[in-house]
PDB file of C-alpha atoms in Angstrom:
ATOM      1  CA  UNK A 184       0.000   0.000   0.000  1.00  0.00           C
ATOM      2  CA  UNK A 185       1.232   3.472  -0.872  1.00  0.00           C
ATOM      3  CA  UNK A 186       0.479   6.265   1.610  1.00  0.00           C
ATOM      4  CA  UNK A 187       0.724   9.918   0.610  1.00  0.00           C
ATOM      5  CA  UNK A 188       0.626  12.518   3.379  1.00  0.00           C
ATOM      6  CA  UNK A 189      -0.781  15.974   2.657  1.00  0.00           C
ATOM      7  CA  UNK A 190       1.344  19.014   3.429  1.00  0.00           C
ATOM      8  CA  UNK A 191       0.303  20.960   5.425  1.00  0.00           C
ATOM      9  CA  UNK A 192      -1.977  18.953   7.698  1.00  0.00           C
ATOM     10  CA  UNK A 193      -2.964  18.901  11.360  1.00  0.00           C
ATOM     11  CA  UNK A 194      -2.459  21.563  14.011  1.00  0.00           C
ATOM     12  CA  UNK A 195      -2.590  25.196  12.896  1.00  0.00           C
ATOM     13  CA  UNK A 196      -1.067  28.142  14.759  1.00  0.00           C
ATOM     14  CA  UNK A 197      -4.375  29.012  16.452  1.00  0.00           C
ATOM     15  CA  UNK A 198      -4.803  25.493  17.821  1.00  0.00           C
ATOM     16  CA  UNK A 199      -1.162  25.306  18.909  1.00  0.00           C
ATOM     17  CA  UNK A 200      -1.660  28.586  20.798  1.00  0.00           C
ATOM     18  CA  UNK A 201      -4.889  27.361  22.432  1.00  0.00           C
ATOM     19  CA  UNK A 202      -3.484  24.010  23.570  1.00  0.00           C
ATOM     20  CA  UNK A 203      -0.247  25.605  24.764  1.00  0.00           C
ATOM     21  CA  UNK A 204      -2.298  28.156  26.706  1.00  0.00           C
ATOM     22  CA  UNK A 205      -3.996  25.361  28.642  1.00  0.00           C
ATOM     23  CA  UNK A 206      -0.789  23.402  29.230  1.00  0.00           C
ATOM     24  CA  UNK A 207       1.097  26.481  30.432  1.00  0.00           C
ATOM     25  CA  UNK A 208      -1.800  27.462  32.680  1.00  0.00           C
ATOM     26  CA  UNK A 209      -1.585  24.033  34.328  1.00  0.00           C
ATOM     27  CA  UNK A 210       2.160  24.456  34.826  1.00  0.00           C
ATOM     28  CA  UNK A 211       2.002  28.035  36.110  1.00  0.00           C
ATOM     29  CA  UNK A 212      -1.250  28.029  38.083  1.00  0.00           C
ATOM     30  CA  UNK A 213      -1.764  24.361  38.903  1.00  0.00           C
ATOM     31  CA  UNK A 214      -4.838  22.160  38.480  1.00  0.00           C
ATOM     32  CA  UNK A 215      -7.712  22.426  38.188  1.00  0.00           C
ATOM     33  CA  UNK A 216      -7.959  24.795  35.239  1.00  0.00           C
ATOM     34  CA  UNK A 217     -11.403  25.446  33.801  1.00  0.00           C
ATOM     35  CA  UNK A 218     -12.015  25.763  30.060  1.00  0.00           C
ATOM     36  CA  UNK A 219     -15.285  27.039  28.673  1.00  0.00           C
ATOM     37  CA  UNK A 220     -16.249  24.661  25.868  1.00  0.00           C
ATOM     38  CA  UNK A 221     -13.768  22.144  24.445  1.00  0.00           C
ATOM     39  CA  UNK A 222     -10.528  24.010  23.803  1.00  0.00           C
ATOM     40  CA  UNK A 223     -10.549  22.580  20.241  1.00  0.00           C
ATOM     41  CA  UNK A 224     -12.833  20.038  18.579  1.00  0.00           C
ATOM     42  CA  UNK A 225     -10.703  16.938  19.016  1.00  0.00           C
ATOM     43  CA  UNK A 226     -11.555  14.311  21.609  1.00  0.00           C
ATOM     44  CA  UNK A 227      -7.993  13.006  21.903  1.00  0.00           C
ATOM     45  CA  UNK A 228      -6.728  16.491  22.778  1.00  0.00           C
ATOM     46  CA  UNK A 229      -9.611  17.117  25.180  1.00  0.00           C
ATOM     47  CA  UNK A 230      -9.219  13.794  27.020  1.00  0.00           C
ATOM     48  CA  UNK A 231      -5.470  14.259  27.289  1.00  0.00           C
ATOM     49  CA  UNK A 232      -5.938  17.652  28.930  1.00  0.00           C
ATOM     50  CA  UNK A 233      -8.742  16.377  31.157  1.00  0.00           C
ATOM     51  CA  UNK A 234      -6.358  13.704  32.483  1.00  0.00           C
ATOM     52  CA  UNK A 235      -3.935  16.484  33.473  1.00  0.00           C
ATOM     53  CA  UNK A 236      -6.539  18.335  35.513  1.00  0.00           C
ATOM     54  CA  UNK A 237      -8.509  20.428  33.040  1.00  0.00           C
ATOM     55  CA  UNK A 238     -12.241  20.694  33.571  1.00  0.00           C
ATOM     56  CA  UNK A 239     -14.363  21.579  30.560  1.00  0.00           C
ATOM     57  CA  UNK A 240     -17.617  23.434  31.200  1.00  0.00           C
ATOM     58  CA  UNK A 241     -20.349  24.966  29.051  1.00  0.00           C
ATOM     59  CA  UNK A 242     -21.587  27.437  31.666  1.00  0.00           C
ATOM     60  CA  UNK A 243     -19.411  29.732  33.771  1.00  0.00           C
ATOM     61  CA  UNK A 244     -21.705  29.016  36.727  1.00  0.00           C
ATOM     62  CA  UNK A 245     -19.910  25.653  36.884  1.00  0.00           C
ATOM     63  CA  UNK A 246     -16.621  27.451  37.622  1.00  0.00           C
ATOM     64  CA  UNK A 247     -15.802  28.041  41.325  1.00  0.00           C
ATOM     65  CA  UNK A 248     -15.174  31.582  42.502  1.00  0.00           C
ATOM     66  CA  UNK A 249     -11.643  32.869  41.770  1.00  0.00           C
ATOM     67  CA  UNK A 250     -10.828  29.854  39.581  1.00  0.00           C
ATOM     68  CA  UNK A 251      -8.742  30.263  36.434  1.00  0.00           C
ATOM     69  CA  UNK A 252     -10.925  30.128  33.320  1.00  0.00           C
ATOM     70  CA  UNK A 253      -9.845  29.817  29.689  1.00  0.00           C
ATOM     71  CA  UNK A 254     -11.970  30.714  26.671  1.00  0.00           C
ATOM     72  CA  UNK A 255     -11.629  28.204  23.824  1.00  0.00           C
ATOM     73  CA  UNK A 256     -10.117  28.860  20.395  1.00  0.00           C
ATOM     74  CA  UNK A 257     -13.624  29.324  18.939  1.00  0.00           C
ATOM     75  CA  UNK A 258     -14.217  32.587  20.835  1.00  0.00           C
ATOM     76  CA  UNK A 259     -17.113  33.746  23.000  1.00  0.00           C
ATOM     77  CA  UNK A 260     -19.712  36.493  22.963  1.00  0.00           C
ATOM     78  CA  UNK A 261     -19.698  39.657  25.052  1.00  0.00           C
ATOM     79  CA  UNK A 262     -22.265  38.114  27.398  1.00  0.00           C
ATOM     80  CA  UNK A 263     -19.767  35.423  28.399  1.00  0.00           C
ATOM     81  CA  UNK A 264     -16.999  37.987  28.887  1.00  0.00           C
ATOM     82  CA  UNK A 265     -19.307  40.105  31.042  1.00  0.00           C
ATOM     83  CA  UNK A 266     -20.402  37.073  33.057  1.00  0.00           C
ATOM     84  CA  UNK A 267     -16.767  36.241  33.800  1.00  0.00           C
ATOM     85  CA  UNK A 268     -16.136  39.816  34.957  1.00  0.00           C
ATOM     86  CA  UNK A 269     -19.223  39.792  37.158  1.00  0.00           C
ATOM     87  CA  UNK A 270     -17.999  36.599  38.821  1.00  0.00           C
ATOM     88  CA  UNK A 271     -14.485  38.060  39.065  1.00  0.00           C
ATOM     89  CA  UNK A 272     -12.943  35.049  37.371  1.00  0.00           C
ATOM     90  CA  UNK A 273      -9.342  35.200  36.216  1.00  0.00           C
ATOM     91  CA  UNK A 274      -9.573  34.707  32.449  1.00  0.00           C
ATOM     92  CA  UNK A 275      -7.091  33.674  29.779  1.00  0.00           C
ATOM     93  CA  UNK A 276      -8.521  34.205  26.306  1.00  0.00           C
ATOM     94  CA  UNK A 277      -7.353  31.509  23.885  1.00  0.00           C
ATOM     95  CA  UNK A 278      -9.595  32.738  21.034  1.00  0.00           C
ATOM     96  CA  UNK A 279      -7.769  32.281  17.733  1.00  0.00           C
ATOM     97  CA  UNK A 280      -6.490  35.702  16.604  1.00  0.00           C
ATOM     98  CA  UNK A 281      -8.026  35.112  13.168  1.00  0.00           C
ATOM     99  CA  UNK A 282     -11.440  34.654  14.806  1.00  0.00           C
ATOM    100  CA  UNK A 283     -10.849  37.847  16.788  1.00  0.00           C
ATOM    101  CA  UNK A 284     -10.126  39.566  13.459  1.00  0.00           C
ATOM    102  CA  UNK A 285     -13.617  38.586  12.249  1.00  0.00           C
ATOM    103  CA  UNK A 286     -15.128  39.953  15.482  1.00  0.00           C
ATOM    104  CA  UNK A 287     -13.356  43.260  14.881  1.00  0.00           C
ATOM    105  CA  UNK A 288     -14.507  43.415  11.254  1.00  0.00           C
ATOM    106  CA  UNK A 289     -18.114  42.814  12.284  1.00  0.00           C
ATOM    107  CA  UNK A 290     -18.026  45.483  14.987  1.00  0.00           C
ATOM    108  CA  UNK A 291     -16.469  47.992  12.613  1.00  0.00           C
ATOM    109  CA  UNK A 292     -19.125  47.417   9.959  1.00  0.00           C
ATOM    110  CA  UNK A 293     -21.922  47.670  12.546  1.00  0.00           C
ATOM    111  CA  UNK A 294     -20.441  50.903  13.931  1.00  0.00           C
ATOM    112  CA  UNK A 295     -20.546  52.409  10.424  1.00  0.00           C
ATOM    113  CA  UNK A 296     -24.247  51.606  10.106  1.00  0.00           C
ATOM    114  CA  UNK A 297     -24.052  48.525   7.920  1.00  0.00           C
ATOM    115  CA  UNK A 298     -26.451  45.614   8.270  1.00  0.00           C
ATOM    116  CA  UNK A 299     -24.003  42.766   8.902  1.00  0.00           C
ATOM    117  CA  UNK A 300     -24.476  39.357   7.253  1.00  0.00           C
ATOM    118  CA  UNK A 301     -22.474  36.455   8.694  1.00  0.00           C
ATOM    119  CA  UNK A 302     -21.748  33.496   6.426  1.00  0.00           C
ATOM    120  CA  UNK A 303     -21.497  30.499   8.756  1.00  0.00           C
ATOM    121  CA  UNK A 304     -22.912  27.344  10.298  1.00  0.00           C
ATOM    122  CA  UNK A 305     -25.803  27.933  12.698  1.00  0.00           C
ATOM    123  CA  UNK A 306     -24.984  26.622  16.161  1.00  0.00           C
ATOM    124  CA  UNK A 307     -21.223  26.370  15.632  1.00  0.00           C
ATOM    125  CA  UNK A 308     -19.356  27.781  18.673  1.00  0.00           C
ATOM    126  CA  UNK A 309     -17.390  30.220  16.516  1.00  0.00           C
ATOM    127  CA  UNK A 310     -20.609  31.548  14.974  1.00  0.00           C
ATOM    128  CA  UNK A 311     -22.304  31.846  18.369  1.00  0.00           C
ATOM    129  CA  UNK A 312     -19.320  33.801  19.667  1.00  0.00           C
ATOM    130  CA  UNK A 313     -19.186  36.074  16.618  1.00  0.00           C
ATOM    131  CA  UNK A 314     -22.902  36.842  16.819  1.00  0.00           C
ATOM    132  CA  UNK A 315     -22.363  37.712  20.478  1.00  0.00           C
ATOM    133  CA  UNK A 316     -19.490  40.075  19.724  1.00  0.00           C
ATOM    134  CA  UNK A 317     -21.394  42.421  17.409  1.00  0.00           C
ATOM    135  CA  UNK A 318     -23.631  44.955  19.186  1.00  0.00           C
ATOM    136  CA  UNK A 319     -26.248  45.010  16.415  1.00  0.00           C
ATOM    137  CA  UNK A 320     -28.602  42.559  14.679  1.00  0.00           C
ATOM    138  CA  UNK A 321     -26.714  40.116  12.427  1.00  0.00           C
ATOM    139  CA  UNK A 322     -28.262  37.978   9.676  1.00  0.00           C
ATOM    140  CA  UNK A 323     -26.806  34.446   9.402  1.00  0.00           C
ATOM    141  CA  UNK A 324     -26.697  32.669   6.029  1.00  0.00           C
ATOM    142  CA  UNK A 325     -24.997  29.433   5.060  1.00  0.00           C
ATOM    143  CA  UNK A 326     -25.671  28.904   1.359  1.00  0.00           C
ATOM    144  CA  UNK A 327     -26.947  30.450  -1.860  1.00  0.00           C
ATOM    145  CA  UNK A 328     -30.514  29.287  -1.178  1.00  0.00           C
ATOM    146  CA  UNK A 329     -30.554  31.261   2.065  1.00  0.00           C
ATOM    147  CA  UNK A 330     -29.155  34.301   0.274  1.00  0.00           C
ATOM    148  CA  UNK A 331     -32.165  34.165  -2.078  1.00  0.00           C
ATOM    149  CA  UNK A 332     -34.528  34.507   0.898  1.00  0.00           C
ATOM    150  CA  UNK A 333     -33.022  37.854   1.955  1.00  0.00           C
ATOM    151  CA  UNK A 334     -35.286  40.827   1.370  1.00  0.00           C
ATOM    152  CA  UNK A 335     -33.448  44.072   2.054  1.00  0.00           C
ATOM    153  CA  UNK A 336     -34.547  47.358   0.464  1.00  0.00           C
ATOM    154  CA  UNK A 337     -32.267  48.246  -2.484  1.00  0.00           C
ATOM    155  CA  UNK A 338     -30.254  50.968  -0.730  1.00  0.00           C
ATOM    156  CA  UNK A 339     -29.725  49.161   2.589  1.00  0.00           C
ATOM    157  CA  UNK A 340     -26.019  49.424   3.533  1.00  0.00           C
ATOM    158  CA  UNK A 341     -24.839  45.799   3.735  1.00  0.00           C
ATOM    159  CA  UNK A 342     -21.585  44.130   4.794  1.00  0.00           C
ATOM    160  CA  UNK A 343     -20.616  40.473   5.141  1.00  0.00           C
ATOM    161  CA  UNK A 344     -18.156  38.583   7.322  1.00  0.00           C
ATOM    162  CA  UNK A 345     -17.398  34.852   7.373  1.00  0.00           C
ATOM    163  CA  UNK A 346     -16.768  31.979   9.739  1.00  0.00           C
ATOM    164  CA  UNK A 347     -13.058  31.163   9.460  1.00  0.00           C
ATOM    165  CA  UNK A 348     -13.328  27.403   8.930  1.00  0.00           C
ATOM    166  CA  UNK A 349     -15.657  27.169   5.923  1.00  0.00           C
ATOM    167  CA  UNK A 350     -14.838  25.824   2.492  1.00  0.00           C
ATOM    168  CA  UNK A 351     -13.207  28.556   0.433  1.00  0.00           C
ATOM    169  CA  UNK A 352     -15.186  27.505  -2.659  1.00  0.00           C
ATOM    170  CA  UNK A 353     -18.532  27.429  -0.839  1.00  0.00           C
ATOM    171  CA  UNK A 354     -17.884  30.807   0.754  1.00  0.00           C
ATOM    172  CA  UNK A 355     -16.918  32.325  -2.581  1.00  0.00           C
ATOM    173  CA  UNK A 356     -20.184  31.064  -4.078  1.00  0.00           C
ATOM    174  CA  UNK A 357     -22.232  32.621  -1.263  1.00  0.00           C
ATOM    175  CA  UNK A 358     -20.331  35.905  -1.505  1.00  0.00           C
ATOM    176  CA  UNK A 359     -20.905  36.032  -5.268  1.00  0.00           C
ATOM    177  CA  UNK A 360     -24.631  35.399  -4.723  1.00  0.00           C
ATOM    178  CA  UNK A 361     -24.719  38.274  -2.228  1.00  0.00           C
ATOM    179  CA  UNK A 362     -22.909  40.575  -4.661  1.00  0.00           C
ATOM    180  CA  UNK A 363     -25.272  39.627  -7.469  1.00  0.00           C
ATOM    181  CA  UNK A 364     -28.340  40.517  -5.392  1.00  0.00           C
ATOM    182  CA  UNK A 365     -26.768  43.502  -3.660  1.00  0.00           C
ATOM    183  CA  UNK A 366     -23.947  44.928  -5.819  1.00  0.00           C
ATOM    184  CA  UNK A 367     -23.153  47.595  -3.229  1.00  0.00           C
ATOM    185  CA  UNK A 368     -22.404  45.070  -0.442  1.00  0.00           C
ATOM    186  CA  UNK A 369     -18.952  45.342   1.150  1.00  0.00           C
ATOM    187  CA  UNK A 370     -16.819  42.771   2.957  1.00  0.00           C
ATOM    188  CA  UNK A 371     -13.364  41.255   3.322  1.00  0.00           C
ATOM    189  CA  UNK A 372     -11.742  39.367   0.496  1.00  0.00           C
ATOM    190  CA  UNK A 373     -12.483  35.629   0.641  1.00  0.00           C
ATOM    191  CA  UNK A 374      -8.710  35.214   0.954  1.00  0.00           C
ATOM    192  CA  UNK A 375      -9.200  36.519   4.492  1.00  0.00           C
ATOM    193  CA  UNK A 376     -10.584  33.097   5.414  1.00  0.00           C
ATOM    194  CA  UNK A 377      -8.104  31.436   7.783  1.00  0.00           C
ATOM    195  CA  UNK A 378      -4.755  30.835   6.043  1.00  0.00           C
ATOM    196  CA  UNK A 379      -4.532  27.354   7.588  1.00  0.00           C
ATOM    197  CA  UNK A 380      -7.967  26.393   6.281  1.00  0.00           C
ATOM    198  CA  UNK A 381      -7.007  27.587   2.798  1.00  0.00           C
ATOM    199  CA  UNK A 382      -3.704  25.719   2.856  1.00  0.00           C
ATOM    200  CA  UNK A 383      -5.283  22.460   4.037  1.00  0.00           C
ATOM    201  CA  UNK A 384      -8.070  22.701   1.498  1.00  0.00           C
ATOM    202  CA  UNK A 385      -5.601  23.296  -1.340  1.00  0.00           C
ATOM    203  CA  UNK A 386      -3.485  20.376  -0.110  1.00  0.00           C
ATOM    204  CA  UNK A 387      -6.424  17.937   0.029  1.00  0.00           C
ATOM    205  CA  UNK A 388      -7.404  18.853  -3.550  1.00  0.00           C
ATOM    206  CA  UNK A 389      -3.870  18.006  -4.691  1.00  0.00           C
ATOM    207  CA  UNK A 390      -3.914  14.867  -2.530  1.00  0.00           C
ATOM    208  CA  UNK A 391      -7.167  13.692  -4.131  1.00  0.00           C
ATOM    209  CA  UNK A 392      -5.624  13.916  -7.581  1.00  0.00           C
ATOM    210  CA  UNK A 393      -2.908  11.394  -6.757  1.00  0.00           C
ATOM    211  CA  UNK A 394      -4.804   9.029  -4.404  1.00  0.00           C
ATOM    212  CA  UNK A 395      -7.328   6.236  -4.887  1.00  0.00           C
ATOM    213  CA  UNK A 396      -8.868   6.920  -1.491  1.00  0.00           C
ATOM    214  CA  UNK A 397      -8.588   9.755   1.041  1.00  0.00           C
ATOM    215  CA  UNK A 398      -8.613   9.524   4.833  1.00  0.00           C
ATOM    216  CA  UNK A 399      -9.205  12.727   6.777  1.00  0.00           C
ATOM    217  CA  UNK A 400      -8.133  12.381  10.404  1.00  0.00           C
ATOM    218  CA  UNK A 401     -10.288  14.553  12.628  1.00  0.00           C
ATOM    219  CA  UNK A 402     -13.491  14.916  14.587  1.00  0.00           C
ATOM    220  CA  UNK A 403     -16.999  14.917  13.111  1.00  0.00           C
ATOM    221  CA  UNK A 404     -17.510  18.027  15.280  1.00  0.00           C
ATOM    222  CA  UNK A 405     -14.618  19.835  13.595  1.00  0.00           C
ATOM    223  CA  UNK A 406     -15.993  22.049  10.821  1.00  0.00           C
ATOM    224  CA  UNK A 407     -12.680  22.254   8.997  1.00  0.00           C
ATOM    225  CA  UNK A 408     -12.194  18.455   9.126  1.00  0.00           C
ATOM    226  CA  UNK A 409     -15.683  17.845   7.729  1.00  0.00           C
ATOM    227  CA  UNK A 410     -14.939  20.339   4.949  1.00  0.00           C
ATOM    228  CA  UNK A 411     -11.719  18.498   4.029  1.00  0.00           C
ATOM    229  CA  UNK A 412     -13.666  15.242   3.724  1.00  0.00           C
ATOM    230  CA  UNK A 413     -16.314  16.980   1.588  1.00  0.00           C
ATOM    231  CA  UNK A 414     -13.678  18.432  -0.738  1.00  0.00           C
ATOM    232  CA  UNK A 415     -12.065  15.025  -1.174  1.00  0.00           C
ATOM    233  CA  UNK A 416     -15.464  13.422  -1.816  1.00  0.00           C
ATOM    234  CA  UNK A 417     -16.287  16.076  -4.399  1.00  0.00           C
ATOM    235  CA  UNK A 418     -13.203  14.973  -6.337  1.00  0.00           C
ATOM    236  CA  UNK A 419     -14.902  11.614  -6.865  1.00  0.00           C
ATOM    237  CA  UNK A 420     -12.574   9.634  -4.617  1.00  0.00           C
ATOM    238  CA  UNK A 421     -13.859   7.501  -1.704  1.00  0.00           C
ATOM    239  CA  UNK A 422     -13.243   9.637   1.374  1.00  0.00           C
ATOM    240  CA  UNK A 423     -13.610   8.904   5.079  1.00  0.00           C
ATOM    241  CA  UNK A 424     -13.454  11.123   8.154  1.00  0.00           C
ATOM    242  CA  UNK A 425     -11.936   9.089  10.996  1.00  0.00           C
ATOM    243  CA  UNK A 426     -10.856   9.986  14.526  1.00  0.00           C
ATOM    244  CA  UNK A 427      -7.958   7.513  14.747  1.00  0.00           C
ATOM    245  CA  UNK A 428      -6.631   4.174  13.555  1.00  0.00           C
ATOM    246  CA  UNK A 429      -9.386   2.151  15.224  1.00  0.00           C
ATOM    247  CA  UNK A 430     -11.828   3.456  12.604  1.00  0.00           C
ATOM    248  CA  UNK A 431      -9.839   2.051   9.668  1.00  0.00           C
ATOM    249  CA  UNK A 432     -11.655  -0.780   7.833  1.00  0.00           C
ATOM    250  CA  UNK A 433      -9.847  -3.454   5.796  1.00  0.00           C
ATOM    251  CA  UNK A 434     -12.617  -3.551   3.169  1.00  0.00           C
ATOM    252  CA  UNK A 435     -11.793   0.006   2.065  1.00  0.00           C
ATOM    253  CA  UNK A 436      -8.541  -1.133   0.452  1.00  0.00           C
ATOM    254  CA  UNK A 437      -7.571  -3.339  -2.468  1.00  0.00           C
ATOM    255  CA  UNK A 438      -4.212  -4.503  -3.805  1.00  0.00           C
ATOM    256  CA  UNK A 439      -1.923  -1.578  -4.467  1.00  0.00           C
ATOM    257  CA  UNK A 440      -4.305   1.075  -3.172  1.00  0.00           C
ATOM    258  CA  UNK A 441      -2.800   4.552  -2.933  1.00  0.00           C
ATOM    259  CA  UNK A 442      -4.139   6.147   0.249  1.00  0.00           C
ATOM    260  CA  UNK A 443      -4.031   9.892   0.788  1.00  0.00           C
ATOM    261  CA  UNK A 444      -4.027  11.100   4.397  1.00  0.00           C
ATOM    262  CA  UNK A 445      -4.662  14.572   5.720  1.00  0.00           C
ATOM    263  CA  UNK A 446      -5.794  15.952   9.076  1.00  0.00           C
ATOM    264  CA  UNK A 447      -7.966  18.802  10.298  1.00  0.00           C
ATOM    265  CA  UNK A 448      -6.462  21.858  11.957  1.00  0.00           C
ATOM    266  CA  UNK A 449      -7.368  20.566  15.439  1.00  0.00           C
ATOM    267  CA  UNK A 450      -5.883  17.072  14.923  1.00  0.00           C
ATOM    268  CA  UNK A 451      -2.537  16.186  16.565  1.00  0.00           C
ATOM    269  CA  UNK A 452       0.068  14.402  14.469  1.00  0.00           C
ATOM    270  CA  UNK A 453      -0.066  11.467  16.904  1.00  0.00           C
ATOM    271  CA  UNK A 454      -3.512  10.595  15.501  1.00  0.00           C
ATOM    272  CA  UNK A 455      -2.111  10.563  11.962  1.00  0.00           C
ATOM    273  CA  UNK A 456       0.629   8.236  13.213  1.00  0.00           C
ATOM    274  CA  UNK A 457      -2.070   6.036  14.752  1.00  0.00           C
ATOM    275  CA  UNK A 458      -3.835   5.748  11.388  1.00  0.00           C
ATOM    276  CA  UNK A 459      -0.573   4.931   9.616  1.00  0.00           C
ATOM    277  CA  UNK A 460       0.092   2.188  12.195  1.00  0.00           C
ATOM    278  CA  UNK A 461      -3.363   0.734  11.502  1.00  0.00           C
ATOM    279  CA  UNK A 462      -2.668   0.704   7.759  1.00  0.00           C
ATOM    280  CA  UNK A 463       0.692  -0.994   8.370  1.00  0.00           C
ATOM    281  CA  UNK A 464      -1.185  -3.868  10.008  1.00  0.00           C
ATOM    282  CA  UNK A 465      -3.083  -4.366   6.743  1.00  0.00           C
ATOM    283  CA  UNK A 466      -0.180  -4.223   4.279  1.00  0.00           C
ATOM    284  CA  UNK A 467       3.450  -3.125   3.974  1.00  0.00           C
ATOM    285  CA  UNK A 468       3.585   0.623   3.423  1.00  0.00           C
ATOM    286  CA  UNK A 469       5.439   2.944   1.114  1.00  0.00           C
ATOM    287  CA  UNK A 470       5.102   6.465   2.542  1.00  0.00           C
ATOM    288  CA  UNK A 471       5.738   9.810   0.914  1.00  0.00           C
ATOM    289  CA  UNK A 472       4.895  13.409   1.776  1.00  0.00           C
ATOM    290  CA  UNK A 473       3.235  15.573  -0.846  1.00  0.00           C
ATOM    291  CA  UNK A 474       5.118  18.801  -1.514  1.00  0.00           C
ATOM    292  CA  UNK A 475       3.132  21.714  -0.137  1.00  0.00           C
ATOM    293  CA  UNK A 476       3.148  25.058   1.582  1.00  0.00           C
ATOM    294  CA  UNK A 477       5.176  25.256   4.786  1.00  0.00           C
ATOM    295  CA  UNK A 478       3.602  27.230   7.604  1.00  0.00           C
ATOM    296  CA  UNK A 479       5.662  29.394   9.944  1.00  0.00           C
ATOM    297  CA  UNK A 480       2.885  31.449  11.560  1.00  0.00           C
ATOM    298  CA  UNK A 481       3.110  31.889  15.340  1.00  0.00           C
ATOM    299  CA  UNK A 482       0.667  33.725  17.586  1.00  0.00           C
ATOM    300  CA  UNK A 483       1.535  35.382  20.873  1.00  0.00           C
ATOM    301  CA  UNK A 484       0.265  33.750  24.041  1.00  0.00           C
ATOM    302  CA  UNK A 485      -2.545  35.453  25.982  1.00  0.00           C
ATOM    303  CA  UNK A 486      -1.561  38.106  28.492  1.00  0.00           C
ATOM    304  CA  UNK A 487      -0.958  36.463  31.870  1.00  0.00           C
ATOM    305  CA  UNK A 488       1.172  33.540  30.671  1.00  0.00           C
ATOM    306  CA  UNK A 489       4.932  33.182  30.479  1.00  0.00           C
ATOM    307  CA  UNK A 490       6.289  31.224  27.533  1.00  0.00           C
ATOM    308  CA  UNK A 491       8.305  28.058  28.146  1.00  0.00           C
ATOM    309  CA  UNK A 492      12.028  28.673  28.287  1.00  0.00           C
TER     310      UNK A 492
END
């Protein structure tokens, strides 16, 4: 069996920052550390941190007075920030800086009098947080069909922003539909979608071209992992989203199958290694890494943490 690894794959700078924030908080403040929502959407990462003394909560009322609280990489709304202040909790904000950028864009548009339209998945934590960061009504749309249901007067000042983890192609299609209906609409370039999402999506397209089958290692709750699987499927290749090697099935493979492997931005490389080990139990492997974009982005840690020496 030939295995081709996508490049880049796995952890992005925002996830690295979020996970490191939690690990450093444990080292510098001691357990328990409380995290509102899963720090990233990967069960292996979450369980590993839970074993070290992290407690994940959905409501700040679950956090004891004076306890250290961390906001997840997905971001939170102003109501959560205010609740933390009211309870006088010590907070470390691990929101991905690229998500914070979207919050800032939305607030700026609202302050200028625009009706803001958010392109995103209803109910996703990032979307909930973004909606809660903009002090004005925001319209949420996910696809072209929902764009067609909008009914703004012709001269309504409109602006759009986007969830960071969506498919670049899908987002472009929605933006073009908005522009067609409302030519005066303003918004960021679709290239402003998270650099890591763009790079991984480009890599999985290339991977699909040279593979018989594609495995995306990640969580079904991870929007960017689901998108990678969808992109691979759209290429016409059998594609599976799996959490780890235990999900690999022998019947997926024939003699001489070329298997492409990539991983979502919240997936640690250890889970990719676990999948490779599972494949090695099926057949001898020939492994190569697809040439691709190297990422050197680093984000500063939240205020209140000292970096490891």
